[in-house]
Coordinates of C-alpha atoms in Angstrom, one line a residue:
X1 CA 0.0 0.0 0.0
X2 CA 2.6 2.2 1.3
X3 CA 3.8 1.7 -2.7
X4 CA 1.0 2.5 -4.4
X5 CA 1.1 5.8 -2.5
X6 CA 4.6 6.9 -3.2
X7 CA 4.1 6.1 -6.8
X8 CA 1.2 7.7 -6.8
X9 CA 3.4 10.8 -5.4
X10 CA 6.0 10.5 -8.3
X11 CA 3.7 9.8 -10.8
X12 CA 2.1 13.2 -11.9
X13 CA 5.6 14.4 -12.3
X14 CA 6.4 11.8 -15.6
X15 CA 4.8 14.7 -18.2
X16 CA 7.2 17.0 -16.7
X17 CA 9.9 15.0 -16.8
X18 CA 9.1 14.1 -20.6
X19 CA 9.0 18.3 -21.2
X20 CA 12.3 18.9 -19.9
X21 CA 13.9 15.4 -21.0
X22 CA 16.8 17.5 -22.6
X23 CA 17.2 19.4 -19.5
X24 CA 17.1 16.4 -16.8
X25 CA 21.0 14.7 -16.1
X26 CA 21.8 11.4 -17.1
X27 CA 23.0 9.3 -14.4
X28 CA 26.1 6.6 -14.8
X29 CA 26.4 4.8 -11.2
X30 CA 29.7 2.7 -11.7
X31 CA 29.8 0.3 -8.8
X32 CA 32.8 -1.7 -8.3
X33 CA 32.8 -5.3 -6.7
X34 CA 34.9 -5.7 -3.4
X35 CA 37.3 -2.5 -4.3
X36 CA 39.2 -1.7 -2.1
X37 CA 39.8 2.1 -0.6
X38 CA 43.2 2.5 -1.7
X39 CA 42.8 0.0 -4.5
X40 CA 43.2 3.1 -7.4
X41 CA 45.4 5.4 -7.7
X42 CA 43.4 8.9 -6.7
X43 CA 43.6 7.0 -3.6
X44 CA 47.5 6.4 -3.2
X45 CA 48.2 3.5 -5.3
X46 CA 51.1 3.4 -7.0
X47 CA 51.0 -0.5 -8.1
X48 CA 47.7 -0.5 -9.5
X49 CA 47.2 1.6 -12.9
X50 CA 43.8 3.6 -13.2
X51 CA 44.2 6.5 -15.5
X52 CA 40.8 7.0 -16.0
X53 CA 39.3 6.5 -12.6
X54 CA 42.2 9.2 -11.8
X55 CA 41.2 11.3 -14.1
X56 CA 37.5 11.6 -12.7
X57 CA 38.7 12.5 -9.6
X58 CA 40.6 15.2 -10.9
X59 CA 37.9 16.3 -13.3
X60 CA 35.2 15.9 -9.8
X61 CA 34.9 15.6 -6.1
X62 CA 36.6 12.6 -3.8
X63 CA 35.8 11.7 -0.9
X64 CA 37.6 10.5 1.9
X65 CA 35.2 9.6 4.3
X66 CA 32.9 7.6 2.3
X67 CA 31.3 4.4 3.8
X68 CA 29.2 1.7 2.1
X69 CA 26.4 0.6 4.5
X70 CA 27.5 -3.1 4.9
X71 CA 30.4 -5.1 5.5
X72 CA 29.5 -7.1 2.4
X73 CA 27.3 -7.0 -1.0
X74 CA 23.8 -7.7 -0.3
X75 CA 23.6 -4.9 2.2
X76 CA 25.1 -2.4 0.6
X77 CA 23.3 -2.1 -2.6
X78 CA 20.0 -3.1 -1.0
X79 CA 20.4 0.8 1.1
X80 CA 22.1 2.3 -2.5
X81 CA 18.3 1.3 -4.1
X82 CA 16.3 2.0 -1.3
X83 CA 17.8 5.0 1.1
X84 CA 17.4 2.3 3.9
X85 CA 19.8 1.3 6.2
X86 CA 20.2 -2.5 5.7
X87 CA 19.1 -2.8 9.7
X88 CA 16.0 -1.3 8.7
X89 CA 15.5 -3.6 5.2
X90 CA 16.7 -6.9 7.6
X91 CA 19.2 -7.5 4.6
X92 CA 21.9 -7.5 6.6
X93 CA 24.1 -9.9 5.2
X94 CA 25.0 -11.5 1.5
X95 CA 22.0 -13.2 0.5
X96 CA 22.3 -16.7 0.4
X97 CA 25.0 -17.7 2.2
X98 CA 27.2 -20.9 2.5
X99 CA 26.8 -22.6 6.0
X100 CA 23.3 -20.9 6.9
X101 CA 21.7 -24.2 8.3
X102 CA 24.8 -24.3 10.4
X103 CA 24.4 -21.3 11.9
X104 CA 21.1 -21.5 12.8
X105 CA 20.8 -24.9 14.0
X106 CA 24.4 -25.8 15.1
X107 CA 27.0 -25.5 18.1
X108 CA 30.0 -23.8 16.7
X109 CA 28.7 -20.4 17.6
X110 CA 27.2 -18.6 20.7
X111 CA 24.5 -17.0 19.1
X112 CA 22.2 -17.9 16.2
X113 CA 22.0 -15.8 13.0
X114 CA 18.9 -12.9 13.4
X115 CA 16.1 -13.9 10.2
X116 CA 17.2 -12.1 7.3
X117 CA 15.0 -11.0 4.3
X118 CA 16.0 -12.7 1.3
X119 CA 14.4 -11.0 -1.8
X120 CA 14.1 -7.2 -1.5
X121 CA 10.6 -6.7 -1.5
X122 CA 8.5 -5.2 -4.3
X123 CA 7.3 -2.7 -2.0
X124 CA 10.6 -0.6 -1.2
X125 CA 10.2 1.9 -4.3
X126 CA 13.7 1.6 -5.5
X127 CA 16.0 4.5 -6.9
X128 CA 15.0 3.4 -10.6
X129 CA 11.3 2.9 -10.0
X130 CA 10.9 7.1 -9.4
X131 CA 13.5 8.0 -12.1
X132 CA 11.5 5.7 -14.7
X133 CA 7.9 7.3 -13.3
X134 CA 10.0 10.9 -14.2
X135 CA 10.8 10.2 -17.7
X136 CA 14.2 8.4 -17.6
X137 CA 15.1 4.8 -19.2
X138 CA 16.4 2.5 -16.5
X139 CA 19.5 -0.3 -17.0
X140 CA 20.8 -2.0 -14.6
X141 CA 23.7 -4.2 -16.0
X142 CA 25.8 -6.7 -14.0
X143 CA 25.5 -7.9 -10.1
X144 CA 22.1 -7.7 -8.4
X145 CA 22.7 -9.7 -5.3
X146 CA 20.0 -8.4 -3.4
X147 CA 17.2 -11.3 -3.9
X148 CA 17.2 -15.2 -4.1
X149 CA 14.2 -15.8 -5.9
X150 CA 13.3 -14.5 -9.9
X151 CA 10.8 -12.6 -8.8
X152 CA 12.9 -9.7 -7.5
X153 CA 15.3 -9.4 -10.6
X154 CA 15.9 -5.7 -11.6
X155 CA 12.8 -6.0 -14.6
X156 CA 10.3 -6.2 -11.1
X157 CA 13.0 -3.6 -9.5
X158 CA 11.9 -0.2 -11.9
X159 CA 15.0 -1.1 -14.4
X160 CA 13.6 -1.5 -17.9
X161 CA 16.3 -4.1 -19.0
X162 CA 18.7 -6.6 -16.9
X163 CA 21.8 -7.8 -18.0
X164 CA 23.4 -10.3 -15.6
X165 CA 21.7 -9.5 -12.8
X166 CA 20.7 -12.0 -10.2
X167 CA 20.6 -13.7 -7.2
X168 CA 24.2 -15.0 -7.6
X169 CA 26.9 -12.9 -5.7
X170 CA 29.8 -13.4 -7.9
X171 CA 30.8 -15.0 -11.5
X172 CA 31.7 -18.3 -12.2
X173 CA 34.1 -17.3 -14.7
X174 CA 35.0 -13.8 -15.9
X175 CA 35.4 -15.3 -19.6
X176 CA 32.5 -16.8 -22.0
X177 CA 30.5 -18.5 -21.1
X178 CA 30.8 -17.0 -17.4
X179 CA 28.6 -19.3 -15.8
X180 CA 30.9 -22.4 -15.4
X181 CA 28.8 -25.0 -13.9
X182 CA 26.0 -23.3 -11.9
X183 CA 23.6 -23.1 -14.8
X184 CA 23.0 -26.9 -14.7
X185 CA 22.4 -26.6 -11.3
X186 CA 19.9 -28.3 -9.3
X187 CA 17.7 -26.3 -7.0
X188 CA 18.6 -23.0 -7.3
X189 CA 15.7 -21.3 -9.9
X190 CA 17.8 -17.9 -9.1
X191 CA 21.2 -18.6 -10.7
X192 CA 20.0 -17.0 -14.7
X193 CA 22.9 -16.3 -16.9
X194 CA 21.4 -16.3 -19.9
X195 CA 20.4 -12.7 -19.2
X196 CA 24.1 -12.5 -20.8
X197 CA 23.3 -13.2 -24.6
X198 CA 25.5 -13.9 -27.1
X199 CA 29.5 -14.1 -26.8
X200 CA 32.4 -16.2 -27.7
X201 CA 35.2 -17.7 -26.9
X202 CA 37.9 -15.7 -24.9
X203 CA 35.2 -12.4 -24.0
X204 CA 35.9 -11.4 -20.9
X205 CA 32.9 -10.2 -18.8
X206 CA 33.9 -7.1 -17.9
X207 CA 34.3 -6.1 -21.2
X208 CA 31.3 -7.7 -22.3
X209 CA 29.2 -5.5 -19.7
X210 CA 30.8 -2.8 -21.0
X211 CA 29.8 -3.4 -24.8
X212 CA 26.2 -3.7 -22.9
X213 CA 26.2 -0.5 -21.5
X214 CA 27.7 1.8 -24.3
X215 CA 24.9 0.1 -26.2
X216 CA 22.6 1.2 -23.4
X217 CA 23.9 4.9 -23.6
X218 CA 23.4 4.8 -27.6
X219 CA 19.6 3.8 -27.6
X220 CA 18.9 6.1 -25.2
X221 CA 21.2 9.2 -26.3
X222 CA 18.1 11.7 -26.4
X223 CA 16.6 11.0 -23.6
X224 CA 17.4 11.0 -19.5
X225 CA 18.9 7.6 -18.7
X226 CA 19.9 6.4 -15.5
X227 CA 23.0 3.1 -16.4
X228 CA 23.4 1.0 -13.2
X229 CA 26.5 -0.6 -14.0
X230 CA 27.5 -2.6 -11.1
X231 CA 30.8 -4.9 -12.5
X232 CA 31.2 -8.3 -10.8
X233 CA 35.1 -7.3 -10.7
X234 CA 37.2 -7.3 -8.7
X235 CA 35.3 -10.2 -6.7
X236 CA 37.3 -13.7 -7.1
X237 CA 37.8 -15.9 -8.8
X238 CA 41.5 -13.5 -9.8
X239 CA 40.7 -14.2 -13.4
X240 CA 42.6 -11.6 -16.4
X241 CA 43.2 -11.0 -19.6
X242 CA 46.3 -12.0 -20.7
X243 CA 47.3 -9.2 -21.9
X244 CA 46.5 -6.8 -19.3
X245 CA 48.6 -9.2 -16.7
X246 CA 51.7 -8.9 -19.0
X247 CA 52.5 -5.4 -17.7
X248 CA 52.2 -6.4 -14.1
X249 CA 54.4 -9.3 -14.3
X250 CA 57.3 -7.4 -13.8
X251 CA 56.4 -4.0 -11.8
X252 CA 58.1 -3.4 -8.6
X253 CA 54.8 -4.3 -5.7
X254 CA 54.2 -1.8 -3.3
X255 CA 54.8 -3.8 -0.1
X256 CA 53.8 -1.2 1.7
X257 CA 50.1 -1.3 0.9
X258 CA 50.0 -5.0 0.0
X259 CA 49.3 -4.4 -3.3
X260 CA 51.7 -7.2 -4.8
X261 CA 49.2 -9.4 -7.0
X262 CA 49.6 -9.3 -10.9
X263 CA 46.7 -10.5 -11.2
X264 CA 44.8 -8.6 -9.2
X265 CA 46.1 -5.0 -10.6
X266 CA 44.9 -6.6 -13.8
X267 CA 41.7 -7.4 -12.8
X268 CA 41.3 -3.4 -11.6
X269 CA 42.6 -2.2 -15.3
X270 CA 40.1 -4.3 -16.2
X271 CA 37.7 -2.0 -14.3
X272 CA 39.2 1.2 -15.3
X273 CA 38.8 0.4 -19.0
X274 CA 35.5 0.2 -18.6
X275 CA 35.3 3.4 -16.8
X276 CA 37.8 4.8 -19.6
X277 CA 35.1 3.5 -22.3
X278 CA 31.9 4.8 -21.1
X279 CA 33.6 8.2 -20.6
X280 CA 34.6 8.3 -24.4
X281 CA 30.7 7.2 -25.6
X282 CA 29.9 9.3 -23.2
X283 CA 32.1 12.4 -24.8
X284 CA 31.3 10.9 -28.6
X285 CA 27.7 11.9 -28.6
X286 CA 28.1 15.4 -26.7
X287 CA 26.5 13.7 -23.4
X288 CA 29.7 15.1 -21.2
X289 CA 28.1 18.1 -19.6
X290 CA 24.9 16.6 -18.9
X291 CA 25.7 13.1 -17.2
X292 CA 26.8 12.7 -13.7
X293 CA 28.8 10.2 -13.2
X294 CA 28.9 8.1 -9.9
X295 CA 32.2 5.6 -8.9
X296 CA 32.1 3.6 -5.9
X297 CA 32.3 0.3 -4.4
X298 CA 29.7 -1.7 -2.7
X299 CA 32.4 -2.7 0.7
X300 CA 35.8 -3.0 1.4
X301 CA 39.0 -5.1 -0.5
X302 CA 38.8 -9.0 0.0
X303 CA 41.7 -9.8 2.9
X304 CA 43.1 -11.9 0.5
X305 CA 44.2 -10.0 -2.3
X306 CA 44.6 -6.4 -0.8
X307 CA 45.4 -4.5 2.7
X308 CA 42.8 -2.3 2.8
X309 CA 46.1 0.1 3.3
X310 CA 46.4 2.2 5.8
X311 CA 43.7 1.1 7.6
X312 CA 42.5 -2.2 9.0
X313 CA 40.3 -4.7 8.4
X314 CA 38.8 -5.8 5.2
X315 CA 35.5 -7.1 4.1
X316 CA 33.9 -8.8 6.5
X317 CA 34.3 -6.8 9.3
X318 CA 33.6 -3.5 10.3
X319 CA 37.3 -2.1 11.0
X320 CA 37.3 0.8 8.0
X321 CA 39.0 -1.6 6.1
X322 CA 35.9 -3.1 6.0
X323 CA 33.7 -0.1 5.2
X324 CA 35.1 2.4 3.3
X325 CA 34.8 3.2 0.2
X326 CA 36.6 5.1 -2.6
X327 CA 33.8 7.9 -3.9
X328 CA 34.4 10.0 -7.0
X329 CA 31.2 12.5 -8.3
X330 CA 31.7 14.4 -11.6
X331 CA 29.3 16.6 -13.0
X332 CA 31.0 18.6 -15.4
X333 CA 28.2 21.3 -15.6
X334 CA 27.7 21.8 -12.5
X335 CA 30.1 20.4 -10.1
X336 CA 33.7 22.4 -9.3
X337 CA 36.4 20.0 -10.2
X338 CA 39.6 19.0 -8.0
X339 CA 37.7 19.3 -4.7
X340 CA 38.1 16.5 -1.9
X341 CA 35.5 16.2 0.6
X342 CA 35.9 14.7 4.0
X343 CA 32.2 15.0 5.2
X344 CA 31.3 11.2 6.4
X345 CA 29.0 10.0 3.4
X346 CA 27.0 6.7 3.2
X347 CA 25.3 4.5 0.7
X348 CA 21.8 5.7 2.3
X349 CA 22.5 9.4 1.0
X350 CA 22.8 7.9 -3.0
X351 CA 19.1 7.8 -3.3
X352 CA 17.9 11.4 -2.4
X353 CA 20.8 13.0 -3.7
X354 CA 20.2 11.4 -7.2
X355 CA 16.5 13.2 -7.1
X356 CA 18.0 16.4 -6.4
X357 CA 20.5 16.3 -8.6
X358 CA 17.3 15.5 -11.0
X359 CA 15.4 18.3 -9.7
X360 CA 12.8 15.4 -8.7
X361 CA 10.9 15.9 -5.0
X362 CA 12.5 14.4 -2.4
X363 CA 9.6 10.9 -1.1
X364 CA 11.6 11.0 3.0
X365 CA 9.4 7.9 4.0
X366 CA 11.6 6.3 1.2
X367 CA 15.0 7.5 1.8
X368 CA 14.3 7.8 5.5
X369 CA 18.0 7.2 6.7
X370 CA 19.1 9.3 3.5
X371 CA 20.8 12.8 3.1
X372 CA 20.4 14.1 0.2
X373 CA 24.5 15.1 -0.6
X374 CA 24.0 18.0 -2.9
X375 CA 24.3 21.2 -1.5
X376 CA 27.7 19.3 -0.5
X377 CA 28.9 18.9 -3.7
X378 CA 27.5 22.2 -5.5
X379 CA 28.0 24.5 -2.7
X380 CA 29.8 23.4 0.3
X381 CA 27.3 23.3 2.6
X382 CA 27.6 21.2 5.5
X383 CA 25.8 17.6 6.1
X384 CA 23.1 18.3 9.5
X385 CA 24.4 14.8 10.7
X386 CA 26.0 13.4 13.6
X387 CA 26.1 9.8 13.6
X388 CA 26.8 6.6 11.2
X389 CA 25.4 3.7 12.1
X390 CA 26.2 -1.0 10.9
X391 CA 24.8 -3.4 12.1
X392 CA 25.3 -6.8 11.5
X393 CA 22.8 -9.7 13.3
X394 CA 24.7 -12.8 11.4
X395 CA 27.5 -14.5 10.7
X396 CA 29.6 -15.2 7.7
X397 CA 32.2 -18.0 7.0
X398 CA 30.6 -20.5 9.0
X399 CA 33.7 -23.6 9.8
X400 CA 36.3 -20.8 9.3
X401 CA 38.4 -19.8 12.2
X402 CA 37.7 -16.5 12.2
X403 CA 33.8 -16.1 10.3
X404 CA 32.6 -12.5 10.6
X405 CA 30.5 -12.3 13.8
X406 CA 27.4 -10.5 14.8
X407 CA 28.3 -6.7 16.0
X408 CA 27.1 -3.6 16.1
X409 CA 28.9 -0.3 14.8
X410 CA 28.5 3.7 15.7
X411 CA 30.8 6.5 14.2
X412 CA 30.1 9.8 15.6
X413 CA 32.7 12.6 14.7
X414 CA 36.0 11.1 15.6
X415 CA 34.9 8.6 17.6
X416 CA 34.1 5.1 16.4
X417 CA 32.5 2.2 18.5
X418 CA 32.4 -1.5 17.8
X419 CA 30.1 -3.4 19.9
X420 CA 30.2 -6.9 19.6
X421 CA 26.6 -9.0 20.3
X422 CA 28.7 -12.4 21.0
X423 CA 29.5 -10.9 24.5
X424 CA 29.1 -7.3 25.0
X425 CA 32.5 -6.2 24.5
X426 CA 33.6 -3.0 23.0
X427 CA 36.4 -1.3 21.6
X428 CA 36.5 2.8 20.7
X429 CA 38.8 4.3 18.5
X430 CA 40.0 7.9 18.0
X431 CA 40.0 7.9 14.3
X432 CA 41.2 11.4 13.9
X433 CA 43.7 10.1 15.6
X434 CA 44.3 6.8 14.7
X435 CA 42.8 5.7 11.5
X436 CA 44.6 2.0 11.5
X437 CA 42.5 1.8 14.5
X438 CA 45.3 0.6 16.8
X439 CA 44.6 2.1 19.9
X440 CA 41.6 0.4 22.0
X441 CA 41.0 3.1 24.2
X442 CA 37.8 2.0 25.7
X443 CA 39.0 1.6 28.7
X444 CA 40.3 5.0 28.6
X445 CA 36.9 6.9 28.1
X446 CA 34.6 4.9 29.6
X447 CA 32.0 7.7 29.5
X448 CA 32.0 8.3 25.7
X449 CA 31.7 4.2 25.5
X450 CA 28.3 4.7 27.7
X451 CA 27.1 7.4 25.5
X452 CA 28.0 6.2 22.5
X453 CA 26.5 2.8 23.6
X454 CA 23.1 5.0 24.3
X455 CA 22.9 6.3 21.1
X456 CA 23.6 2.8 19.3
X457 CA 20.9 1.1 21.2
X458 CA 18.5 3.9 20.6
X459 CA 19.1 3.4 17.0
X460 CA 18.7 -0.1 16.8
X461 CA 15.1 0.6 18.4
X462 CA 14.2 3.1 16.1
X463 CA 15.0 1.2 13.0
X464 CA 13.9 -2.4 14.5
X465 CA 16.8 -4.1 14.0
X466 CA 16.9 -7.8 14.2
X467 CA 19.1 -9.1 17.0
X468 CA 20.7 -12.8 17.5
X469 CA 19.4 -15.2 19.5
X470 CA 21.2 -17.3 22.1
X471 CA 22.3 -20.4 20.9
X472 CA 21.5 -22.9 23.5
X473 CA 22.9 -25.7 21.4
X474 CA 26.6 -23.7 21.6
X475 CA 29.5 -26.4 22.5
X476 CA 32.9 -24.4 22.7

């Protein structure tokens, strides 16, 4: 119901949108799987070679204090559509995962994973849904990730075509015919390649999503278009190009930042290519001054394959290694290049600031947990926010010695608190201070802990959050 009504909201604004289709941006969100914050260059690689995610940067506005709302995929892009904190959706971690039964019914852990919803419902009014109702075509090519079941494909999502999305989190294989195996599979209805047509030999998915998307950008030059290009890379399996690994082979790795995997820096090329690609269409048909382009990643760098340099953690966790995210906007008509941002941002705020940007009325039941981030990035103005919340009721990596485990996170200025749910135990960090997050110094300021633990509860009230249960079956 609550739906219908929001459409209905949107709705009388299509024949306006139609009138001024000329006038309305173009939006290109390029959302990058499992990249980590320091994984380009803009963001102090040296290893890693991105000349034209650099050159964004330099052409818009970076941000260093950009978060993705979960630890891993599912949650993260489930806010990006919605506005919704993932606490608030119950998607709080990547839909399915391997070991679930475990974890709900075993004794390896003390707690019991909190229900999770599996599907994103039809009745969140997604991002794409109000641009389409205002005029613009809709594409969302690549990863989905936040649904098991058909049903909830981007097609039912607001996005008038879907090319590889769906429920799977990550390839099979980057080259043709990418699914490996899994399409034979038995039992799971939600693994659908074929959404991926055509192809030979030797194509490389990222480069195939690519060709997908500049087609996308050609149909739908003379009118407002909103691309949702969300790459499977640089997820595993490491698979490259040939070609593109040759030049790694023998560059000196930076040690430093852990960056010392051929394979890996290839697989980011790979990445920045694209970017490179959709810049030039983009420049081709005289598009440059009207589209905003949006570059991001949906969590932190995989443990295995980068550091997450300087800070800690990875994905999986909630240190900022786990959490933050590169963030480049470029509008070239509107937004001052060169400037670097250090307001704390999150994937909620993607939503409302896209209808802004659009000059589309804000829907706040929607994007409830939402700031809309453009008087930021037009004017300077200030975000009217204090706190950033996580939340994370589940585990992942079930028979692993060290899975991620249910916890609850708070940032508030320079303070950052980690509660975790297993036993009550916190830690606090100065990150002003101490980015690498160090320095437990809970124990220190026990009083900002109790404040801080306030204002974290109080949250998890308002938004309903799902909370373990005790495991009564637990054996240690």
């Amino acid at each position: 119901m609550l739906k219908i009504l929001l459409l209905f909201l949107v709705l009388p604004l299509n024949s306006l949108a139609q009138n001024n289709k000329n006038i309305r941006p173009n939006f290109v969100f390029f959302l990058v799987d499992d990249l980590g914050y320091s994984d380009v260059g803009c963001y102090g690689s040296d290893y890693y070679k991105t000349p034209n995610i650099d050159k964004l940067a330099y052409e818009g506005v970076r941000f260093t204090n950009a978060y993705a709302s979960g630890m891993v995929c599912s949650p993260s892009r489930a806010s990006i559509l919605t506005g919704k904190y993932p606490a608030r959706l119950r998607i709080t971690t990547a839909i399915p995962i391997k070991g679930y039964a475990r974890i709900k019914n075993g004794t390896g852990t003390p707690l019991m994973d909190a229900d999770y919803t599996m599907n994103l419902p039809l009745e969140e009014l997604t991002i794409a849904e109000v641009l389409k109702n205002n005029g613009y075509s809709t594409s969302s090519i690549g990863k989905w990730h936040v649904c098991k079941d058909s049903l909830f494909f981007p097609q039912n999502q607001g996005f008038d075509e879907n090319i590889g999305g769906s429920g799977r989190g990550h390839s099979a294989n980057y080259f043709y015919p990418y699914y490996g195996k899994w399409r034979m599979a038995e039992g799971h209805p939600w693994i659908e390649w074929n959404t991926v047509k055509g192809g030979k030999p030797g194509d490389y998915l990222t480069d195939r999503l690519t060709i997908d998307a500049l087609n996308f950008i050609e149909k739908n030059k003379n009118k407002p278009f909103f691309l949702y290009l969300s790459h499977y890379a640089v997820h595993t399996p490491i698979q490259v190009k040939e070609k593109t690994l040759l030049k790694y082979k023998d560059a000196v790795p930076d040690k430093e930042r852990g960056h010392i995997y051929p394979k890996y820096a290839a697989m980011i090329e790979s990445v920045d290519q694209s970017l490179g690609s959709i810049v030039k269409k983009l420049e081709q048909l005289n598009l440059t001054d009207n589209t905003i382009i949006i570059f991001t990643s949906d969590n932190g760098g995989h443990g295995k394959w980068t550091s997450n340099y300087p800070f800690k953690g990875n994905k999986g966790n909630f240190y900022e290694g786990g959490i933050r995210v590169p963030l480049i906007f470029k509008w070239s008509k509107k937004i001052k290049s060169s400037q670097i941002i250090e307001d704390c941002v999150i994937g909620n705020d993607f939503y409302p600031t896209l209808l802004e940007m659009a000059e589309i009325p804000l829907i706040p039941n929607q994007h409830i947990d939402g700031i809309s981030l453009w008087s930021l990035l037009n004017a300077g103005k200030k975000i009217d926010r204090n706190e950033l919340f996580w939340h994370f009721p589940n585990y992942i990596g079930a028979g692993h010695p060290d899975p991620a485990r249910p916890s609850s996170v708070i940032r508030s200025g320079k303070w950052k608190l980690i509660e975790n749910l297993e036993n009550g135990e916190v830690e606090l960090y100065d990150l002003k201070n101490d980015i690498s997050e160090k320095n437990d110094i809970s124990k220190k300021f026990q009083k900002k802990v109790v404040e801080l633990k306030n204002k974290l509860n109080n949250w998890r009230i308002d938004v309903n959050a799902q909370m373990p249960l005790i495991n009564e079956n637990f054996s240690p």
